[in-house]
Backbone as a printed PyTorch tensor [residue, N CA C, xyz], in Angstrom:
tensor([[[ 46.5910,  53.4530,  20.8780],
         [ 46.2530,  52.0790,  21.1780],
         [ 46.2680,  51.2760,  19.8890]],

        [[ 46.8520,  49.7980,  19.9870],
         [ 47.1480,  48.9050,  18.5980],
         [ 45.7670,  48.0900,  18.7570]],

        [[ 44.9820,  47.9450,  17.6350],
         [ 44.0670,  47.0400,  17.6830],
         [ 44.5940,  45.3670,  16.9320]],

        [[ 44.7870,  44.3980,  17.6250],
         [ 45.2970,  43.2510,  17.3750],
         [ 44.5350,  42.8580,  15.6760]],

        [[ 43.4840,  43.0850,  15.3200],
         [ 43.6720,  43.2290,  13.7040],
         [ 44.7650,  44.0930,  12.7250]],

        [[ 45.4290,  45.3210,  13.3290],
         [ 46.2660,  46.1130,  12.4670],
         [ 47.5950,  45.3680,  12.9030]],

        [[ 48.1070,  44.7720,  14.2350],
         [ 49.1510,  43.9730,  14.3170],
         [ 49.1100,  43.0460,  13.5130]],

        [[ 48.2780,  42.2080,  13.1520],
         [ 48.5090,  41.2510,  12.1890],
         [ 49.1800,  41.4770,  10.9950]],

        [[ 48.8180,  42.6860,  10.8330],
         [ 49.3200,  43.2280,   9.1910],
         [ 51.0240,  42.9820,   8.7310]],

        [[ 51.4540,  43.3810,  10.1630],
         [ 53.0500,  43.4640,  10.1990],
         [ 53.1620,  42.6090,  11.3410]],

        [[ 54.8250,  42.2500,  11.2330],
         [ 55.3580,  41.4340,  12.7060],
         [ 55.2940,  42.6330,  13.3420]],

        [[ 54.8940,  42.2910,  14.8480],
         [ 55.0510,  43.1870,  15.9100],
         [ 56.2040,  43.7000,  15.9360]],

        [[ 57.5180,  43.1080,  16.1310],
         [ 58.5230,  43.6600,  16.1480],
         [ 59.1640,  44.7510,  15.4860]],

        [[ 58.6540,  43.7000,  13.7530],
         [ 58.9060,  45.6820,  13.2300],
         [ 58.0840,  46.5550,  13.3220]],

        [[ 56.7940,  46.3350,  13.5260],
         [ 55.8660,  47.5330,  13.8780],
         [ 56.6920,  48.2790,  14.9840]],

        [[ 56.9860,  47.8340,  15.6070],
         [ 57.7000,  48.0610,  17.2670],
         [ 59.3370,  49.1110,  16.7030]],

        [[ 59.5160,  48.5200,  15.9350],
         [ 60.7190,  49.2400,  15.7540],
         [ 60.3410,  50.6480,  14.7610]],

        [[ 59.4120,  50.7400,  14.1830],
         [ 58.8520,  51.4430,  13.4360],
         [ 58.4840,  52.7620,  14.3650]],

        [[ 57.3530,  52.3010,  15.3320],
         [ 56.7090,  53.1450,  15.6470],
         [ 58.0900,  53.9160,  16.3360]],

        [[ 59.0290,  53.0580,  17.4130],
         [ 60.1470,  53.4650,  18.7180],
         [ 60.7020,  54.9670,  17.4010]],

        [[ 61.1220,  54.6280,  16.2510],
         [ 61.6160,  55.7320,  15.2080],
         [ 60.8020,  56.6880,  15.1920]],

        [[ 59.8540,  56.4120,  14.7080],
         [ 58.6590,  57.6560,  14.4740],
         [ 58.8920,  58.4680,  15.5390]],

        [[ 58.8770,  58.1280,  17.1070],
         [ 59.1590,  58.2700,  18.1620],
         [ 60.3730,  59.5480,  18.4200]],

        [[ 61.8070,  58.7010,  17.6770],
         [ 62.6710,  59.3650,  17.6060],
         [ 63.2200,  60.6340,  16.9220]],

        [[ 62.3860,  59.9400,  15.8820],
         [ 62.2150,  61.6890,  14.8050],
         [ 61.4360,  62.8430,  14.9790]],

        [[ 60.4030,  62.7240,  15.6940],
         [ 59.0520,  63.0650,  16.2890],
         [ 59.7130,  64.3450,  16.9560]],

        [[ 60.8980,  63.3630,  17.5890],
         [ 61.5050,  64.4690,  18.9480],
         [ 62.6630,  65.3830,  18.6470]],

        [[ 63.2160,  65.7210,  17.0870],
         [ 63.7620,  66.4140,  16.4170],
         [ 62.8300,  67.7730,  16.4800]],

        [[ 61.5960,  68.0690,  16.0620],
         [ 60.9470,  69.2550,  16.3750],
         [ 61.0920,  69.6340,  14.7350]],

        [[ 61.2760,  70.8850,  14.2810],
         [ 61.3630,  71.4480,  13.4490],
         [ 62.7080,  71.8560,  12.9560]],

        [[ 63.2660,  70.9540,  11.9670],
         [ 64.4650,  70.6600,  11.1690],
         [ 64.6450,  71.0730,  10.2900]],

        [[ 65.7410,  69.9790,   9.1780],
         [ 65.7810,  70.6500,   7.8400],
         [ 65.5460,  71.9490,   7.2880]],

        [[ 66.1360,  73.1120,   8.1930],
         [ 65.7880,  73.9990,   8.1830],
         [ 66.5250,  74.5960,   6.7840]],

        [[ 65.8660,  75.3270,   5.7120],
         [ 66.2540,  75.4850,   4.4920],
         [ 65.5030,  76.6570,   4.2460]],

        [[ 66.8580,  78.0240,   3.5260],
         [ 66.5450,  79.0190,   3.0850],
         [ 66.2060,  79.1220,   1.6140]],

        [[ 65.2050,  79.6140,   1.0670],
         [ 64.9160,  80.1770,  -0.4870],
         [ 66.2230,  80.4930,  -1.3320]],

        [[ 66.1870,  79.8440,  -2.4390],
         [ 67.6970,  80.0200,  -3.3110],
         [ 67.2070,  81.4520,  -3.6340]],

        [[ 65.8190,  81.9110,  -4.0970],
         [ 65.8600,  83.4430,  -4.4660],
         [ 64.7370,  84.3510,  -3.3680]],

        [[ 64.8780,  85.2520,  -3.7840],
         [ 64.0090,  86.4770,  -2.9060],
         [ 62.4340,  86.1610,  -3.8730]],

        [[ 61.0010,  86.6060,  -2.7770],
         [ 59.7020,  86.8540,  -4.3940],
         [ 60.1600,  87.4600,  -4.9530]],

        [[ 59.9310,  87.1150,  -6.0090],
         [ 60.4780,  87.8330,  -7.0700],
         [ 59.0400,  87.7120,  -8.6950]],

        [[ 58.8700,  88.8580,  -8.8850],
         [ 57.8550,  89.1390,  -9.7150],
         [ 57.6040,  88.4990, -11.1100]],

        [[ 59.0350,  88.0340, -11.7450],
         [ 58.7860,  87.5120, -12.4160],
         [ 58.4990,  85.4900, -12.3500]],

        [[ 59.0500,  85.3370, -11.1780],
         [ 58.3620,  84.0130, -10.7690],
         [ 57.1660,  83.4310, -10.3520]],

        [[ 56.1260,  85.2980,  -9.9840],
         [ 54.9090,  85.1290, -10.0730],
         [ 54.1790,  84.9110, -10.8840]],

        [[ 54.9440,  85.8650, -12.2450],
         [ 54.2610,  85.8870, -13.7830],
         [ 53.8410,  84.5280, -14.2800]],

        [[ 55.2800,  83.6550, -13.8580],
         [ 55.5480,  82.4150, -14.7180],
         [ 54.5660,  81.5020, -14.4910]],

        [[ 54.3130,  81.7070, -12.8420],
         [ 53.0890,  80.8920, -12.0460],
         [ 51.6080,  80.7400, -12.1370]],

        [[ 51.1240,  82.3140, -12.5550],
         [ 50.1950,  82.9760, -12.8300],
         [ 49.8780,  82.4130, -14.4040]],

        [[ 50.2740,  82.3160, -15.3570],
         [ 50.4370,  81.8420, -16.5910],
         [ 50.1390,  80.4170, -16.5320]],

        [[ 50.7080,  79.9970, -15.7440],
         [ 50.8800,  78.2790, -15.6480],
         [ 49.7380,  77.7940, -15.0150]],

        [[ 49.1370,  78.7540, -14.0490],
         [ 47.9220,  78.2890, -13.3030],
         [ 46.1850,  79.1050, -14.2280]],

        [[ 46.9800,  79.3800, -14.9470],
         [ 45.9670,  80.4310, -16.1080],
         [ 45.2100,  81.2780, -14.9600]],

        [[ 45.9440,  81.7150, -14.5050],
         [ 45.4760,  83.0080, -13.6610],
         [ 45.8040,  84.2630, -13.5490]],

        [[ 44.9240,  85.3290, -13.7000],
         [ 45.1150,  87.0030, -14.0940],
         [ 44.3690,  87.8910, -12.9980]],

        [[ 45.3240,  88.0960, -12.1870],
         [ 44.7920,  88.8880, -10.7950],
         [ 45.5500,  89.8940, -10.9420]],

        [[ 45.4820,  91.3270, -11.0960],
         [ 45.7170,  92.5870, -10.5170],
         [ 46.5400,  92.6340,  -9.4650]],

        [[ 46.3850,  92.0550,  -9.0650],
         [ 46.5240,  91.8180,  -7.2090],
         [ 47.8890,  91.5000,  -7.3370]],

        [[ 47.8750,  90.2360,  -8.1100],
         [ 49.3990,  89.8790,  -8.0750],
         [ 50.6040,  89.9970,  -8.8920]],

        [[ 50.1910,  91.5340,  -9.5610],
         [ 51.2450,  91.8350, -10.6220],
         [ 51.3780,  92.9090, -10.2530]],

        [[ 51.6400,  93.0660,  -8.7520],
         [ 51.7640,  94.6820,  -8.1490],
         [ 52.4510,  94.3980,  -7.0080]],

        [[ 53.0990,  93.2340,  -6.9360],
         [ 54.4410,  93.3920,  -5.4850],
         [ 53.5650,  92.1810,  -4.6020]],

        [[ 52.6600,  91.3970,  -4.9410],
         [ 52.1460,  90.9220,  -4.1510],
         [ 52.5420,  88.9470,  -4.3890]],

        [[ 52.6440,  88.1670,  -4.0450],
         [ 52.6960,  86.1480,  -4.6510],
         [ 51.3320,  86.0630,  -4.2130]],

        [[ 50.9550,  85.0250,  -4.6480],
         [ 49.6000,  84.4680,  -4.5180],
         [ 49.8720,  83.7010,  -3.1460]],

        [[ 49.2200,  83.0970,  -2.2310],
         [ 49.7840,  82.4880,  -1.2720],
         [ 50.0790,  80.8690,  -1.2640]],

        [[ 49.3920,  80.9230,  -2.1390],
         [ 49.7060,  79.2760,  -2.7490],
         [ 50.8380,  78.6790,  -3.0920]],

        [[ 51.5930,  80.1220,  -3.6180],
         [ 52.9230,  79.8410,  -4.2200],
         [ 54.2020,  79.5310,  -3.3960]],

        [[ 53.5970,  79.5150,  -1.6210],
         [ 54.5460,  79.4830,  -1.0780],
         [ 55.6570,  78.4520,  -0.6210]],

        [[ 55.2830,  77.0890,  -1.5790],
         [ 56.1090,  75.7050,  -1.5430],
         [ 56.9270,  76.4240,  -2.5870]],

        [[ 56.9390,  76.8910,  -3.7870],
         [ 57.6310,  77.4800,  -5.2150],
         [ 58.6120,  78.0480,  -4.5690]],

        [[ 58.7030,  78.8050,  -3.5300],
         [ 59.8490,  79.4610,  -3.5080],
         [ 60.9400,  78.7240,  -2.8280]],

        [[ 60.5900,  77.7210,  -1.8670],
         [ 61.8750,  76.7330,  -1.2850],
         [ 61.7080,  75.2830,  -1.8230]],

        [[ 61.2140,  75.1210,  -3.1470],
         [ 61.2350,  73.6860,  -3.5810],
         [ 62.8120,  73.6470,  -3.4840]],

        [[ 63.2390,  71.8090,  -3.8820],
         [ 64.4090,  71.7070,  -3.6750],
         [ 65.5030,  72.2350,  -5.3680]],

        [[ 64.8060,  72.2230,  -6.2230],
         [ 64.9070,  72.0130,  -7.9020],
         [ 65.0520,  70.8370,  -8.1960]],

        [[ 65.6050,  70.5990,  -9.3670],
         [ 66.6080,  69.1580, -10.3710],
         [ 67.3900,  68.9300,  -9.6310]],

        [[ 67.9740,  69.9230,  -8.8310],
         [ 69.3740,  68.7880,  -8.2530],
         [ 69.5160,  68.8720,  -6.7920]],

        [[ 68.5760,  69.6770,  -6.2170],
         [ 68.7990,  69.1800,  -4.8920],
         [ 68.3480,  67.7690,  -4.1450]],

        [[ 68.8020,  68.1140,  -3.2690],
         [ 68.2740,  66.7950,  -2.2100],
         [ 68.3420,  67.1940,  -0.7290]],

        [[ 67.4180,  66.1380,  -0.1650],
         [ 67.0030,  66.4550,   1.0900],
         [ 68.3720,  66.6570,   2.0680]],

        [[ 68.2040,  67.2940,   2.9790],
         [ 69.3990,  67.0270,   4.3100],
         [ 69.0670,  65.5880,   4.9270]],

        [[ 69.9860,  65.3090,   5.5860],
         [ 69.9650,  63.7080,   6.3930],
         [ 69.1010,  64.0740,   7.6930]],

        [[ 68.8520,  65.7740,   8.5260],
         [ 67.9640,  65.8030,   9.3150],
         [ 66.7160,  66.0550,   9.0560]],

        [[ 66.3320,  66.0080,   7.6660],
         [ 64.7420,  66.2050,   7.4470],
         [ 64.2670,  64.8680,   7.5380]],

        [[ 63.1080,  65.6260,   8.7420],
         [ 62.2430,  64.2410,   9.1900],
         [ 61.2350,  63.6690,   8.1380]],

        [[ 60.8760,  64.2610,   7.3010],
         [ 60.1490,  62.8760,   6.1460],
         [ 61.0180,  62.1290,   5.6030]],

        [[ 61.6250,  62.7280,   5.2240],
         [ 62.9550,  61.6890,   4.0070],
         [ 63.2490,  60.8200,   5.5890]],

        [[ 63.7450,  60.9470,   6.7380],
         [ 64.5000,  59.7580,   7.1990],
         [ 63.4710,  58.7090,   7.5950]],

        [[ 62.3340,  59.4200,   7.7200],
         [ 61.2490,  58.2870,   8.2800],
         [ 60.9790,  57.3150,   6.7920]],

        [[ 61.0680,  58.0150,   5.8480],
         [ 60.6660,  57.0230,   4.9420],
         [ 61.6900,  56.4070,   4.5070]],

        [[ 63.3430,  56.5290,   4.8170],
         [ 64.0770,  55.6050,   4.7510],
         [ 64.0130,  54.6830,   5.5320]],

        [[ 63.6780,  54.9080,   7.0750],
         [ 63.5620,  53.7700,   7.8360],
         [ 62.5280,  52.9570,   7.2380]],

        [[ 60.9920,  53.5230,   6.6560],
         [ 60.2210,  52.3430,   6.4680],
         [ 60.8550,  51.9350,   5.1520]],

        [[ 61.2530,  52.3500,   4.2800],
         [ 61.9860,  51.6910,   3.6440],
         [ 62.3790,  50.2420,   3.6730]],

        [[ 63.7680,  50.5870,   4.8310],
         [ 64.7840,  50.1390,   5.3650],
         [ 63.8500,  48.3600,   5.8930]],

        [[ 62.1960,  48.9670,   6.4430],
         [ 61.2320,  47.8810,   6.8110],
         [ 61.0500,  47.0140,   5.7520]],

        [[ 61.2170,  47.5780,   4.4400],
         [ 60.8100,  46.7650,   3.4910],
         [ 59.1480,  47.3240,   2.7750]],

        [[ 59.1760,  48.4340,   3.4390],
         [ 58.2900,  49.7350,   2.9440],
         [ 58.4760,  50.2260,   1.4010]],

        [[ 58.4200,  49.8870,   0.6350],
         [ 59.1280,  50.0810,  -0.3780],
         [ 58.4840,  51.0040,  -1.1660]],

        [[ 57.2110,  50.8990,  -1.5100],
         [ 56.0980,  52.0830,  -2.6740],
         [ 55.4970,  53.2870,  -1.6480]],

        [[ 55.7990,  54.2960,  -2.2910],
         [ 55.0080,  55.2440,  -1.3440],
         [ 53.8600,  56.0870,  -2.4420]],

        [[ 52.6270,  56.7560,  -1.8950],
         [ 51.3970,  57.2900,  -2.9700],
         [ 51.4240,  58.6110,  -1.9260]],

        [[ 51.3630,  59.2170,  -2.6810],
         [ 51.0680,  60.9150,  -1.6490],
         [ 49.2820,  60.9350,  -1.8210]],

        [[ 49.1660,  61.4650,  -0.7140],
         [ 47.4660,  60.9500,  -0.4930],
         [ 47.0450,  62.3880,  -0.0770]],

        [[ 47.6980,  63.1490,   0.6150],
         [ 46.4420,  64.5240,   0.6810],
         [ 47.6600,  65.3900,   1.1460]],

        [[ 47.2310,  67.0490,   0.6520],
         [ 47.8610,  67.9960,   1.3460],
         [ 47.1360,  69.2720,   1.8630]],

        [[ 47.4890,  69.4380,   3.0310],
         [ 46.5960,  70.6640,   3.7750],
         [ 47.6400,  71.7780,   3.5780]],

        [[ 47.3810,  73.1230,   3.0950],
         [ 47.8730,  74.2180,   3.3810],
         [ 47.0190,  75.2100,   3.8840]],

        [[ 47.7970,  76.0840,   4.8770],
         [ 46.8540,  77.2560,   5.6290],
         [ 48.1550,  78.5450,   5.2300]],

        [[ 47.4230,  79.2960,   5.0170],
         [ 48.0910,  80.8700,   4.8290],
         [ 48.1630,  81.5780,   5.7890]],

        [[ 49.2310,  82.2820,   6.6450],
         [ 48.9760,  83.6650,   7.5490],
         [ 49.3260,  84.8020,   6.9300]],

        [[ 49.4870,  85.0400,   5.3740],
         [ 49.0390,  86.8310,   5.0450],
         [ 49.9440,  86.3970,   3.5410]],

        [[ 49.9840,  87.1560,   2.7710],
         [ 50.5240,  87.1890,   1.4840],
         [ 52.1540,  87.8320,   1.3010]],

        [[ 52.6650,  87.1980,   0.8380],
         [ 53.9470,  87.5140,   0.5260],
         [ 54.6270,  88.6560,  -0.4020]],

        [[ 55.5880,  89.5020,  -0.2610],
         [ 56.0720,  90.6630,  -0.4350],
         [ 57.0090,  90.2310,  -1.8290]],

        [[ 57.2270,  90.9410,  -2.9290],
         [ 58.1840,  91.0500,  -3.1550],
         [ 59.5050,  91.2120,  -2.9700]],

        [[ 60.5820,  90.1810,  -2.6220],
         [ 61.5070,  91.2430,  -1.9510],
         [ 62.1300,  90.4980,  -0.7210]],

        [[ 60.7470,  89.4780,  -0.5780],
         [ 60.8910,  88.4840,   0.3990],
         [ 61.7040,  87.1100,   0.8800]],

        [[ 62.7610,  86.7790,   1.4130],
         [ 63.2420,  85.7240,   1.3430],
         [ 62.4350,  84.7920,   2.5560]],

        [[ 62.0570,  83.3920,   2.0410],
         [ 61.5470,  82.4790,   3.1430],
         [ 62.7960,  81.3130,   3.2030]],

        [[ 61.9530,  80.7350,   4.5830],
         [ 62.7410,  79.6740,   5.0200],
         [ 61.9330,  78.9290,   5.1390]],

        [[ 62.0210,  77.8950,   5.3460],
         [ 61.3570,  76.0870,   5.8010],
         [ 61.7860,  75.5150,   6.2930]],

        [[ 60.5510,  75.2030,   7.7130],
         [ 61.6520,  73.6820,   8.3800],
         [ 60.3870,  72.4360,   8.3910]],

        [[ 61.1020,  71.7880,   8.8410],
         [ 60.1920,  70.4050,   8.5680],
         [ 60.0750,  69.7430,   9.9070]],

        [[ 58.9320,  68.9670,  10.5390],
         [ 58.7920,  68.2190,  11.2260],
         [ 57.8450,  67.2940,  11.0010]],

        [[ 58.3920,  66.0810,  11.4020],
         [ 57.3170,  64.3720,  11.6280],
         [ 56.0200,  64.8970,  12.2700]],

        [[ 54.8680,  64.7320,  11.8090],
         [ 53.8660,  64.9140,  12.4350],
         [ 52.9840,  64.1910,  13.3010]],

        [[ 52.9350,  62.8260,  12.1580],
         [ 52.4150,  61.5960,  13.0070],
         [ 52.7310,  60.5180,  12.1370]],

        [[ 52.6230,  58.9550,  12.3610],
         [ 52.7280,  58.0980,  11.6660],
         [ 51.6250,  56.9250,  12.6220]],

        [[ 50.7730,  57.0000,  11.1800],
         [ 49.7910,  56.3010,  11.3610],
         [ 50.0410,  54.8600,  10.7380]],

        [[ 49.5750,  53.6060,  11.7760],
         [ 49.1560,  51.9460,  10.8290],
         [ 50.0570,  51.3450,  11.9820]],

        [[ 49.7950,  49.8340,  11.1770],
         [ 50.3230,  49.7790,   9.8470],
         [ 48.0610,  49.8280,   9.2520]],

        [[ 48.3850,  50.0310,   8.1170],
         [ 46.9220,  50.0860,   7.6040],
         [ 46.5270,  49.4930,   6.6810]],

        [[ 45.4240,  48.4880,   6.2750],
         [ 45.5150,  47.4140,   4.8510],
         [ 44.8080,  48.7210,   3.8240]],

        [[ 45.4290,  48.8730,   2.9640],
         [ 44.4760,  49.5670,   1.8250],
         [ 44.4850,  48.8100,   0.5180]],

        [[ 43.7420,  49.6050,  -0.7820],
         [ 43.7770,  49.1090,  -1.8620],
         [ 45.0320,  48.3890,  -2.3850]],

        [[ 46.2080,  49.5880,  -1.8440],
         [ 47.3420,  49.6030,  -2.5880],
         [ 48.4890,  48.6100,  -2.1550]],

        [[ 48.2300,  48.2120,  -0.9060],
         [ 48.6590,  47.2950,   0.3100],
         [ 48.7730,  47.7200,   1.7010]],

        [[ 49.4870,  47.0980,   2.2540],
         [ 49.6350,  47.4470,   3.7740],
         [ 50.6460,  48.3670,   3.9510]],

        [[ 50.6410,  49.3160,   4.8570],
         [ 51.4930,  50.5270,   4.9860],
         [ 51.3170,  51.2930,   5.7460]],

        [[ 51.5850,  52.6810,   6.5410],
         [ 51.9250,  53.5130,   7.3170],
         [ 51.5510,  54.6650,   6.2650]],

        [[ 50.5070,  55.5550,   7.1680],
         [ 50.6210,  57.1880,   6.8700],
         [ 51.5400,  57.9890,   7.6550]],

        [[ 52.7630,  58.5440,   6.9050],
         [ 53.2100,  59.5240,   7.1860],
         [ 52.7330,  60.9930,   7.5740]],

        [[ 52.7370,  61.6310,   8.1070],
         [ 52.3970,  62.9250,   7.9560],
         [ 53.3270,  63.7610,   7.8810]],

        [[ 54.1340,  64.6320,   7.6030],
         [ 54.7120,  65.8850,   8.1230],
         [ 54.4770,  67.1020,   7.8690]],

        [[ 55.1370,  68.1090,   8.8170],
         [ 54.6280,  69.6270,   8.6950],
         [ 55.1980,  70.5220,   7.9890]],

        [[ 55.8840,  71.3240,   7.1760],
         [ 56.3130,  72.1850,   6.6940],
         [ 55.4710,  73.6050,   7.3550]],

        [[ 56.5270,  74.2300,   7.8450],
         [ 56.7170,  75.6280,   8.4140],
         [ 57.3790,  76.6530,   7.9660]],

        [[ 56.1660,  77.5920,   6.8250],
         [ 57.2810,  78.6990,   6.3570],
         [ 57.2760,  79.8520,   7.0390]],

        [[ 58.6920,  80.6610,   6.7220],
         [ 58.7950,  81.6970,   7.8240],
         [ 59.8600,  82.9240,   6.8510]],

        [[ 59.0680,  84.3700,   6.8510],
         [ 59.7770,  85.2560,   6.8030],
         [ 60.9090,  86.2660,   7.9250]],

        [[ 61.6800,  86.1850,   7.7280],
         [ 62.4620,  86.8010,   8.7220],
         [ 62.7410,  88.1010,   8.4750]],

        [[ 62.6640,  89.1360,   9.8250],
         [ 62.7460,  90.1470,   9.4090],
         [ 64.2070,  90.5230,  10.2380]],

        [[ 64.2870,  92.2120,   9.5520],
         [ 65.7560,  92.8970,  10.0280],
         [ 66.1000,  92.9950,  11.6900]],

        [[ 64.9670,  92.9220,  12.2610],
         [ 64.8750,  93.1260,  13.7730],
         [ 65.4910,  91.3550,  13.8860]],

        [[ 65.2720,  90.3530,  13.5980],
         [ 65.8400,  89.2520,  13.7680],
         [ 64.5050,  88.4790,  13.6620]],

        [[ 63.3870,  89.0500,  14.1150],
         [ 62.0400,  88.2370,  14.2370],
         [ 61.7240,  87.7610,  13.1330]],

        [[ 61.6500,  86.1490,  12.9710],
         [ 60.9520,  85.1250,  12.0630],
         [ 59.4970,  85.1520,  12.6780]],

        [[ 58.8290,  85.3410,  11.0400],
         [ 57.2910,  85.6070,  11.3020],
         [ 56.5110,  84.1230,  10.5490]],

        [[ 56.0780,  83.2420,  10.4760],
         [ 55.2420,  82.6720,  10.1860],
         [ 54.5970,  83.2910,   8.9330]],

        [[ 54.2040,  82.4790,   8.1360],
         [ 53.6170,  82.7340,   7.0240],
         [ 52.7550,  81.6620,   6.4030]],

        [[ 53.2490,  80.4380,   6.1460],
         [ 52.4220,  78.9460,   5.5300],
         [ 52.7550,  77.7670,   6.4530]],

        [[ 51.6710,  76.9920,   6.6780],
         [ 51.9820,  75.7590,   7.1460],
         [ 51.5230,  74.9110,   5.9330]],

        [[ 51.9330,  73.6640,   5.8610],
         [ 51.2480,  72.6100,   5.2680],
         [ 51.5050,  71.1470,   5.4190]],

        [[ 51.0080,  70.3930,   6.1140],
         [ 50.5300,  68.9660,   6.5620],
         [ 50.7220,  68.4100,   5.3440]],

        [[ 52.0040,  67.5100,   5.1260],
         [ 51.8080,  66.6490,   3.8410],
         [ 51.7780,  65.2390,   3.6750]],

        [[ 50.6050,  64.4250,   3.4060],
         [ 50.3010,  62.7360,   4.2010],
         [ 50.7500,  61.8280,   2.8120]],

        [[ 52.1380,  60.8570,   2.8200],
         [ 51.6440,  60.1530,   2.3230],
         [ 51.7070,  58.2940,   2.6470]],

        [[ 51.2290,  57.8490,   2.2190],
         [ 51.4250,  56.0730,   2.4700],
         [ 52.6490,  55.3230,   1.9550]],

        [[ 53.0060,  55.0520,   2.7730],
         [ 54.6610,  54.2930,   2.3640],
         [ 53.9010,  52.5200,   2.5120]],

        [[ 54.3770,  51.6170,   1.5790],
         [ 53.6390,  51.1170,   2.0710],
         [ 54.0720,  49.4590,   1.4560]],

        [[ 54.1690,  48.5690,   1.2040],
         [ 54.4290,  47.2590,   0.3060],
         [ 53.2650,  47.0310,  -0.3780]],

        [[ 53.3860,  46.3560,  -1.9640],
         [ 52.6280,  47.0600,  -2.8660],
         [ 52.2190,  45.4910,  -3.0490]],

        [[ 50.4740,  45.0910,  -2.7400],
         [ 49.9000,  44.2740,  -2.7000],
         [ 49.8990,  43.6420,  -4.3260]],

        [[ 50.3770,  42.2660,  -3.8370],
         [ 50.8880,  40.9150,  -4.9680],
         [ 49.0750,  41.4730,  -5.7750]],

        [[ 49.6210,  41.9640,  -7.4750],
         [ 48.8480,  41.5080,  -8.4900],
         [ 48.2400,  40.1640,  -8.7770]],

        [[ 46.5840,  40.0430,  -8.8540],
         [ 46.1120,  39.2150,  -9.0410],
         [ 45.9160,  39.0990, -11.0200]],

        [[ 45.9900,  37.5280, -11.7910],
         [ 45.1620,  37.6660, -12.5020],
         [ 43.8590,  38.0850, -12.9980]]])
């Protein structure tokens, strides 16, 4: 339900065209489906472990920390998104609104078990929700949400679940500086 104070924020129309997208991407499901350039691999734990000044037993014996599980399908320096991953197109459309600044505002991750050495993952992506338009500090704008779904696949063919993580941020037009 729109409360006629958050319509004000934006013309209805593009709110209207905004949300009908959200809508449309929404109904893509789980996309951008993208495999790990490498397998876990032990010494990418080391590097991690070092970097996070952390010394666990645990994880210098075949085991990743579970945290690490965005590290293994980031995109690097030179990738880039596919044209069916649903965050990147939603935030071109608000873009496209005249959405122009975006602030990453919170991320949820949940673990289902720790990762193997040895292991190749995959990721797919889906639109979760799109919230607003909303007045904040920063200006008026839309929370994005989307889901990231990681998944080990095994020899039997069965993809097993492993990490989710909810990633929110505000796309948004960046409220006129006052003296």
């Amino acid at each position: 339900m729109n409360h006629p104070a958050s319509e004000a924020l934006v013309d209805p129309a593009v709110h209207e065209k905004i949300m009908a997208e959200a809508e449309r991407i929404k109904g893509w499901g789980e996309a951008a489906e993208r495999f790990a350039r490498d397998e876990v691999n032990q010494p990418t734990i080391n590097n991690w472990l070092e970097a996070m000044g952390l010394d666990n037993p645990r994880f210098k014996a075949g085991e990743a920390p579970p945290s690490m599980a965005q590290v293994w399908t980031m995109y690097g320096l030179g990738g880039r998104p596919s044209e069916d991953d649903p965050l990147h197109a939603m935030m071109r459309a608000l873009t496209g609104a005249g959405f122009t600044a975006v602030l990453g505002t919170n991320c949820e991750q949940s673990y289902d078990r720790y990762l193997e050495v040895g292991e190749r993952l995959r990721v797919t992506t889906a639109l979760d929700s799109v919230v607003g338009p909303k007045a904040t500090g920063m200006g008026v704008g839309y929370f994005v949400t989307s889901r990231n779904t990681w998944y080990v696949d095994h020899p039997d063919g069965r993809g097993e679940r492993v990490a989710t993580m909810l990633f929110r941020v505000l796309k948004f037009i960046p409220r006129e500086k006052t003296s």
